[in-house]
Structures are given as structure tokens and as C-alpha cells.
DNA sequence: AACAATGGTTTCTTAAAGGAAACTAGTATA
DNA sequence: TATACTAGTTTCCTTTAAGAAACCATTGTT
């Protein structure tokens, strides 16, 4: 009888990975965090800084991010009423994630272009 | 007239971010890469190492990852026929991404538990 | 009165992701 | 002949993501 090999345990990495993905998964969340991080604080500026995003999607993602305490929504009176979105300090903790993904994306794109 | 503020440009970060997300986005891809990376090379071992994944989803994700040259599928004859999944060297380039997400996930979980 | 600007919402539609359960082909062993 | 094993596939269904287009309230300006 063949030796029964159990599967290697990777649960200690997979679990936190899943915890992170549950929060920042999706096409738009990190781009929005970056946009706000570089200083876009109004709805229309964020919208215009991210190619392809629609107001519906942006509104929904902003709510999600606010719930996760990554951004803050502030109402400023006046004309027209302004809403300011700003990064919470907690969002800074995502910097290593953003940086790693950005570097990988740059490398991936150059790899694809040289191969095809 | 109020000064018209243009939105800050974050396209240089958002674009590569999107390139990366297009490849590794989703609930399962990074967990699968990690599982294969630690040595699980058979379908059932990978399946058993990732809680909650179904064979249908695993089969589909493995195909995606193979297309992106992140893993390799090798058929080994014999009884029963074995298929071996192994990491391509390219998958190693995801290590910083995985590490950053894992650390963030660990921190996020402890933050949630201490706050609620 | 009409229009513009901001920060969204509403409706409708399609596509993709995810999941449960059952099933399959080929082969070896009892 | 019946059963087990590996590596999936098949069917059916629900949920979530995404997108296009139009619309809305408030208020100041012309």
C-alpha cells in the first residue's frame, strides 16, 4: 500500500489571507483607497481619478470602506453641500499591500508585453 | 469664483494595481498558490488544505492559474493516474504580496477582536 | 425663471462568482 | 464481480459584482 501523504498545512497563512481578502477584495477598493490617499477628497474627484468607475459602484464601495474604518466621510455645509472623504490612519497600514501589488502589476505587464 | 481644483493624479499607481488585481483577484487564487507553494501538489491535497473550497471551484481556478503561468500541471501515469500541480518560478514573485496581505489580515483580525 | 454644480440614487440588465450534490472514466485490487 | 481511488465534470441554483442611463434635491447664479 502506498504511503498515505497528508496534505501540508497552510492554514496559518490561508486564514489571515482570507481575512484580508474579505475586506479589500474586488476591483475597486484599493484604487479608491489610493485615490483618497493621494488627496482626492471629493466624490467627483475620486470618480474622475479612477478610469471606468461609475457613480453607483463608487458610492457603494465608499460605504463599505467607511464601515471598515478605512476612510472617513465628513459633511461640510455651504454651497453646494460638500462631502469630504479622507483616509483614516488605519488605511496607511495597507501601504505595504498596495506597494507589493503595484510592483507586481508593473512587472506582470512588462512580462506580458515582452512575451506576446 | 472658486478655484477649480483638478483631481490629483493617481493613475500611475491605479493602473498597475488593476493589472495585478485582474490576475490574482478573487477569494481563492492566493490561497491556492500558497497551498501549492508549501508542497501540496495533488488535487485532493490542495482541496483538503483550503477550508470550504469545492472541487468545481478548485478545478476552475487551477486552470486560470495555469493560463497565467503561475502553476504547472503535470500528468504522471500509473495507478491511479496522478496529476501534479507545482509552482512556477513566477509564482515566487507573489511572495511579497502574500506576505503583506497575511500580515495585514493578522493585524486586522486582532483589531476586530479587540474592538468588538 | 432657467440653469449649473455637487453628490449621489434609481432602475434595469448582464456577467461572473460561488456552492451543493451527484456523477464519471479508467484502473487496480480483493 | 464489486469496490476503491484520483481527478475531476455536470447540473442546477443563488448571490454578488458590475455597468449604462436616467434621474433627483438643494441652492446659488444669471
Short mmCIF file of C-alpha atoms (C1' of nucleotides) in Angstrom, two decimals:
data_model
loop_
_atom_site.label_atom_id
_atom_site.label_comp_id
_atom_site.label_asym_id
_atom_site.label_seq_id
_atom_site.Cartn_x
_atom_site.Cartn_y
_atom_site.Cartn_z
CA UNK A 1 0.00 0.00 0.00
CA UNK A 2 1.24 3.39 -0.92
CA UNK A 3 2.20 5.69 1.87
CA UNK A 4 -0.68 7.98 2.64
CA UNK A 5 0.61 11.51 2.41
CA UNK A 6 -1.40 14.02 4.30
CA UNK A 7 -1.71 17.47 2.82
CA UNK A 8 0.74 20.05 4.05
CA UNK A 9 -0.72 22.52 6.43
CA UNK A 10 -1.01 26.04 5.14
CA UNK A 11 -3.94 27.13 7.27
CA UNK A 12 -1.80 29.60 9.21
CA UNK A 13 -1.24 31.56 6.04
CA UNK A 14 -4.54 30.90 4.32
CA UNK A 15 -6.69 32.11 7.20
CA UNK A 16 -5.23 35.62 7.57
CA UNK A 17 -5.06 35.86 3.80
CA UNK A 18 -8.76 35.24 3.66
CA UNK A 19 -9.39 37.77 6.41
CA UNK A 20 -7.56 40.38 4.38
CA UNK A 21 -9.24 39.46 1.12
CA UNK A 22 -12.67 39.69 2.74
CA UNK A 23 -12.01 43.38 3.29
CA UNK A 24 -10.05 44.54 0.27
CA UNK A 25 -11.15 42.10 -2.39
CA UNK A 26 -12.71 43.43 -5.53
CA UNK A 27 -11.84 45.53 -8.47
CA UNK A 28 -12.21 48.96 -6.94
CA UNK A 29 -11.40 49.09 -3.22
CA UNK A 30 -7.64 49.53 -3.39
CA UNK A 31 -7.80 52.01 -6.26
CA UNK A 32 -10.27 54.09 -4.24
CA UNK A 33 -8.06 53.96 -1.16
CA UNK A 34 -5.09 55.08 -3.24
CA UNK A 35 -7.05 57.90 -4.83
CA UNK A 36 -8.18 59.24 -1.47
CA UNK A 37 -4.69 58.68 -0.12
CA UNK A 38 -3.12 60.98 -2.69
CA UNK A 39 -5.53 63.74 -1.83
CA UNK A 40 -8.75 63.33 -3.75
CA UNK A 41 -11.36 64.06 -1.15
CA UNK A 42 -14.50 64.80 -3.14
CA UNK A 43 -16.84 62.35 -4.80
CA UNK A 44 -16.37 63.71 -8.28
CA UNK A 45 -12.60 63.96 -7.98
CA UNK A 46 -12.35 60.36 -6.86
CA UNK A 47 -14.69 59.33 -9.64
CA UNK A 48 -12.68 61.20 -12.26
CA UNK A 49 -9.37 59.83 -11.00
CA UNK A 50 -10.34 56.19 -11.48
CA UNK A 51 -10.99 55.33 -15.11
CA UNK A 52 -14.15 53.37 -15.70
CA UNK A 53 -15.76 53.60 -12.29
CA UNK A 54 -19.46 54.51 -12.20
CA UNK A 55 -21.11 56.63 -9.52
CA UNK A 56 -23.20 53.72 -8.35
CA UNK A 57 -20.21 51.50 -7.77
CA UNK A 58 -18.20 54.29 -6.21
CA UNK A 59 -20.99 55.12 -3.75
CA UNK A 60 -21.29 51.52 -2.69
CA UNK A 61 -17.57 50.98 -2.27
CA UNK A 62 -17.20 54.20 -0.27
CA UNK A 63 -19.83 52.91 2.15
CA UNK A 64 -18.03 49.60 2.51
CA UNK A 65 -14.71 51.31 3.17
CA UNK A 66 -16.28 53.60 5.72
CA UNK A 67 -17.77 50.63 7.56
CA UNK A 68 -14.34 49.05 7.70
CA UNK A 69 -12.94 52.26 9.20
CA UNK A 70 -10.56 52.80 6.33
CA UNK A 71 -11.97 56.15 5.27
CA UNK A 72 -13.99 58.90 6.89
CA UNK A 73 -16.92 60.80 5.42
CA UNK A 74 -17.39 64.39 6.53
CA UNK A 75 -20.25 66.67 5.59
CA UNK A 76 -19.27 70.27 5.01
CA UNK A 77 -22.11 72.78 4.78
CA UNK A 78 -22.17 75.55 2.22
CA UNK A 79 -22.93 75.78 -1.44
CA UNK A 80 -23.07 73.30 -2.88
CA UNK A 81 -23.02 70.94 0.07
CA UNK A 82 -19.67 69.25 0.10
CA UNK A 83 -18.75 65.84 1.33
CA UNK A 84 -15.13 65.17 2.12
CA UNK A 85 -13.66 61.73 2.10
CA UNK A 86 -10.39 61.30 3.92
CA UNK A 87 -8.14 58.40 4.80
CA UNK A 88 -8.22 57.05 8.30
CA UNK A 89 -4.83 56.27 9.81
CA UNK A 90 -5.79 52.64 9.52
CA UNK A 91 -5.69 52.91 5.74
CA UNK A 92 -1.95 53.62 5.98
CA UNK A 93 -1.46 50.08 7.19
CA UNK A 94 -2.41 48.99 3.68
CA UNK A 95 0.61 50.73 2.19
CA UNK A 96 2.75 47.56 2.06
CA UNK A 97 -0.10 45.70 0.37
CA UNK A 98 -0.60 48.43 -2.20
CA UNK A 99 3.12 48.71 -2.83
CA UNK A 100 3.57 44.96 -3.29
CA UNK A 101 0.63 44.74 -5.68
CA UNK A 102 1.74 47.78 -7.65
CA UNK A 103 5.23 46.39 -8.13
CA UNK A 104 3.86 43.03 -9.12
CA UNK A 105 1.46 44.61 -11.58
CA UNK A 106 4.22 46.62 -13.21
CA UNK A 107 6.38 43.53 -13.56
CA UNK A 108 3.49 41.45 -14.83
CA UNK A 109 2.63 43.95 -17.53
CA UNK A 110 6.20 44.11 -18.79
CA UNK A 111 6.35 40.33 -18.76
CA UNK A 112 3.19 40.06 -20.84
CA UNK A 113 4.37 42.63 -23.35
CA UNK A 114 7.77 41.00 -23.84
CA UNK A 115 6.23 37.54 -24.25
CA UNK A 116 3.46 38.28 -26.72
CA UNK B 1 -15.35 82.18 -8.49
CA UNK B 2 -13.95 79.29 -6.54
CA UNK B 3 -10.70 77.85 -7.72
CA UNK B 4 -11.32 74.76 -9.75
CA UNK B 5 -9.31 72.02 -8.20
CA UNK B 6 -8.49 69.21 -10.55
CA UNK B 7 -8.33 65.75 -9.11
CA UNK B 8 -4.93 64.50 -8.08
CA UNK B 9 -3.42 62.05 -10.44
CA UNK B 10 -3.07 58.54 -9.13
CA UNK B 11 -3.20 56.74 -12.44
CA UNK B 12 0.42 55.61 -12.15
CA UNK B 13 -0.49 53.59 -9.12
CA UNK B 14 -4.02 52.63 -10.05
CA UNK B 15 -3.12 51.14 -13.41
CA UNK B 16 -0.56 48.57 -12.23
CA UNK B 17 -2.79 47.85 -9.25
CA UNK B 18 -5.56 46.95 -11.63
CA UNK B 19 -3.22 44.81 -13.71
CA UNK B 20 -2.30 42.85 -10.62
CA UNK B 21 -5.87 42.55 -9.40
CA UNK B 22 -7.02 41.26 -12.77
CA UNK B 23 -4.80 38.23 -12.20
CA UNK B 24 -5.00 37.46 -8.51
CA UNK B 25 -8.38 38.87 -7.59
CA UNK B 26 -10.92 36.56 -6.07
CA UNK B 27 -11.45 34.57 -2.96
CA UNK B 28 -9.35 31.54 -3.83
CA UNK B 29 -6.38 32.30 -6.09
CA UNK B 30 -3.82 33.34 -3.48
CA UNK B 31 -4.84 30.60 -1.05
CA UNK B 32 -4.35 28.04 -3.83
CA UNK B 33 -0.96 29.48 -4.74
CA UNK B 34 0.08 29.29 -1.10
CA UNK B 35 -1.13 25.73 -0.75
CA UNK B 36 0.80 24.57 -3.79
CA UNK B 37 3.76 26.63 -2.64
CA UNK B 38 4.04 24.77 0.67
CA UNK B 39 4.08 21.45 -1.12
CA UNK B 40 0.56 20.31 -1.83
CA UNK B 41 0.80 19.00 -5.35
CA UNK B 42 -2.26 16.82 -5.75
CA UNK B 43 -5.82 17.90 -6.40
CA UNK B 44 -7.23 16.31 -3.27
CA UNK B 45 -4.46 17.60 -1.05
CA UNK B 46 -4.97 21.14 -2.26
CA UNK B 47 -8.73 20.75 -1.85
CA UNK B 48 -8.35 19.43 1.70
CA UNK B 49 -5.90 22.16 2.67
CA UNK B 50 -8.25 25.01 1.87
CA UNK B 51 -11.36 25.02 4.03
CA UNK B 52 -14.58 25.49 2.13
CA UNK B 53 -13.37 25.15 -1.42
CA UNK B 54 -15.37 22.89 -3.72
CA UNK B 55 -13.91 20.70 -6.48
CA UNK B 56 -15.66 22.72 -9.16
CA UNK B 57 -14.20 25.99 -8.00
CA UNK B 58 -10.77 24.48 -7.45
CA UNK B 59 -10.69 23.00 -10.94
CA UNK B 60 -11.61 26.31 -12.49
CA UNK B 61 -9.09 28.32 -10.50
CA UNK B 62 -6.31 25.85 -11.27
CA UNK B 63 -6.98 26.35 -14.96
CA UNK B 64 -6.85 30.12 -14.57
CA UNK B 65 -3.58 29.96 -12.67
CA UNK B 66 -2.07 27.63 -15.24
CA UNK B 67 -3.02 30.03 -18.04
CA UNK B 68 -1.29 32.82 -16.17
CA UNK B 69 1.87 30.67 -15.92
CA UNK B 70 1.77 30.69 -12.14
CA UNK B 71 1.47 26.93 -11.74
CA UNK B 72 2.25 23.89 -13.84
CA UNK B 73 0.12 20.81 -14.35
CA UNK B 74 1.93 17.55 -14.94
CA UNK B 75 0.32 14.22 -15.73
CA UNK B 76 2.00 11.24 -14.13
CA UNK B 77 0.97 7.83 -15.44
CA UNK B 78 0.38 4.89 -13.14
CA UNK B 79 -2.34 3.81 -10.82
CA UNK B 80 -4.34 5.77 -10.19
CA UNK B 81 -3.38 8.40 -12.71
CA UNK B 82 -1.83 11.30 -10.84
CA UNK B 83 -1.78 14.91 -11.71
CA UNK B 84 0.86 17.04 -10.06
CA UNK B 85 0.48 20.75 -9.60
CA UNK B 86 3.64 22.66 -8.94
CA UNK B 87 4.57 26.31 -8.58
CA UNK B 88 6.25 28.02 -11.47
CA UNK B 89 9.15 30.27 -10.53
CA UNK B 90 6.92 33.17 -11.47
CA UNK B 91 4.64 32.39 -8.53
CA UNK B 92 7.53 33.22 -6.20
CA UNK B 93 7.26 36.81 -7.33
CA UNK B 94 3.95 36.91 -5.47
CA UNK B 95 5.66 36.26 -2.14
CA UNK B 96 5.76 39.96 -1.14
CA UNK B 97 2.07 40.28 -1.98
CA UNK B 98 1.14 37.22 0.03
CA UNK B 99 3.30 38.31 2.94
CA UNK B 100 1.86 41.82 3.02
CA UNK B 101 -1.70 40.54 2.88
CA UNK B 102 -1.07 37.91 5.53
CA UNK B 103 0.40 40.45 7.93
CA UNK B 104 -2.46 42.83 7.28
CA UNK B 105 -5.02 40.08 7.79
CA UNK B 106 -3.47 39.09 11.11
CA UNK B 107 -3.45 42.67 12.28
CA UNK B 108 -6.99 43.26 11.07
CA UNK B 109 -8.32 40.25 12.91
CA UNK B 110 -6.71 41.29 16.16
CA UNK B 111 -8.07 44.80 15.69
CA UNK B 112 -11.59 43.50 15.17
CA UNK B 113 -11.42 41.23 18.20
CA UNK B 114 -10.13 43.92 20.49
CA UNK B 115 -12.71 46.46 19.30
CA UNK B 116 -15.87 44.33 19.44
"C1'" DA C 1 -37.47 81.56 -14.45
"C1'" DA C 2 -33.83 78.71 -16.11
"C1'" DC C 3 -29.54 76.65 -15.45
"C1'" DA C 4 -25.43 74.79 -13.20
"C1'" DA C 5 -22.87 72.17 -9.66
"C1'" DT C 6 -22.37 68.54 -6.14
"C1'" DG C 7 -23.18 64.11 -4.53
"C1'" DG C 8 -25.27 60.99 -5.09
"C1'" DT C 9 -29.90 57.38 -6.13
"C1'" DT C 10 -32.87 54.53 -9.06
"C1'" DT C 11 -33.95 51.17 -12.43
"C1'" DC C 12 -32.85 47.75 -15.40
"C1'" DT C 13 -29.86 44.38 -17.17
"C1'" DT C 14 -25.92 41.21 -17.75
"C1'" DA C 15 -21.87 38.72 -16.27
"C1'" DA C 16 -19.21 36.42 -13.09
"C1'" DA C 17 -18.55 34.05 -8.77
"C1'" DG C 18 -19.72 30.72 -5.72
"C1'" DG C 19 -21.83 26.50 -3.96
"C1'" DA C 20 -24.37 21.78 -3.12
"C1'" DA C 21 -24.90 17.33 -4.70
"C1'" DA C 22 -24.42 13.86 -7.64
"C1'" DC C 23 -21.92 11.68 -11.04
"C1'" DT C 24 -17.98 9.87 -14.26
"C1'" DA C 25 -13.70 7.27 -16.50
"C1'" DG C 26 -10.01 4.41 -16.02
"C1'" DT C 27 -7.64 1.08 -13.49
"C1'" DA C 28 -6.22 -1.99 -9.79
"C1'" DT C 29 -7.17 -4.83 -6.14
"C1'" DA C 30 -9.90 -8.05 -3.14
"C1'" DT D 1 -17.72 -9.10 -9.86
"C1'" DA D 2 -17.75 -5.47 -6.72
"C1'" DT D 3 -15.36 -1.83 -4.73
"C1'" DA D 4 -12.00 1.89 -4.18
"C1'" DC D 5 -9.22 5.65 -5.75
"C1'" DT D 6 -7.91 10.05 -8.25
"C1'" DA D 7 -9.19 13.91 -10.51
"C1'" DG D 8 -12.15 15.94 -11.78
"C1'" DT D 9 -17.24 17.13 -14.52
"C1'" DT D 10 -22.17 18.09 -14.67
"C1'" DT D 11 -26.40 20.15 -13.36
"C1'" DC D 12 -28.92 23.36 -11.06
"C1'" DC D 13 -29.29 27.26 -8.35
"C1'" DT D 14 -28.33 31.69 -5.60
"C1'" DT D 15 -25.62 35.66 -4.76
"C1'" DT D 16 -22.66 39.32 -5.80
"C1'" DA D 17 -20.40 42.45 -8.92
"C1'" DA D 18 -20.67 45.48 -12.44
"C1'" DG D 19 -22.37 48.71 -15.80
"C1'" DA D 20 -25.44 52.03 -18.58
"C1'" DA D 21 -28.58 55.57 -18.42
"C1'" DA D 22 -31.53 58.45 -16.37
"C1'" DC D 23 -32.94 60.93 -12.54
"C1'" DC D 24 -33.11 63.86 -8.05
"C1'" DA D 25 -32.65 67.64 -4.14
"C1'" DT D 26 -30.54 71.70 -2.76
"C1'" DT D 27 -29.14 76.11 -3.57
"C1'" DG D 28 -26.75 79.97 -5.82
"C1'" DT D 29 -26.15 82.44 -10.05
"C1'" DT D 30 -27.70 84.84 -14.27
#
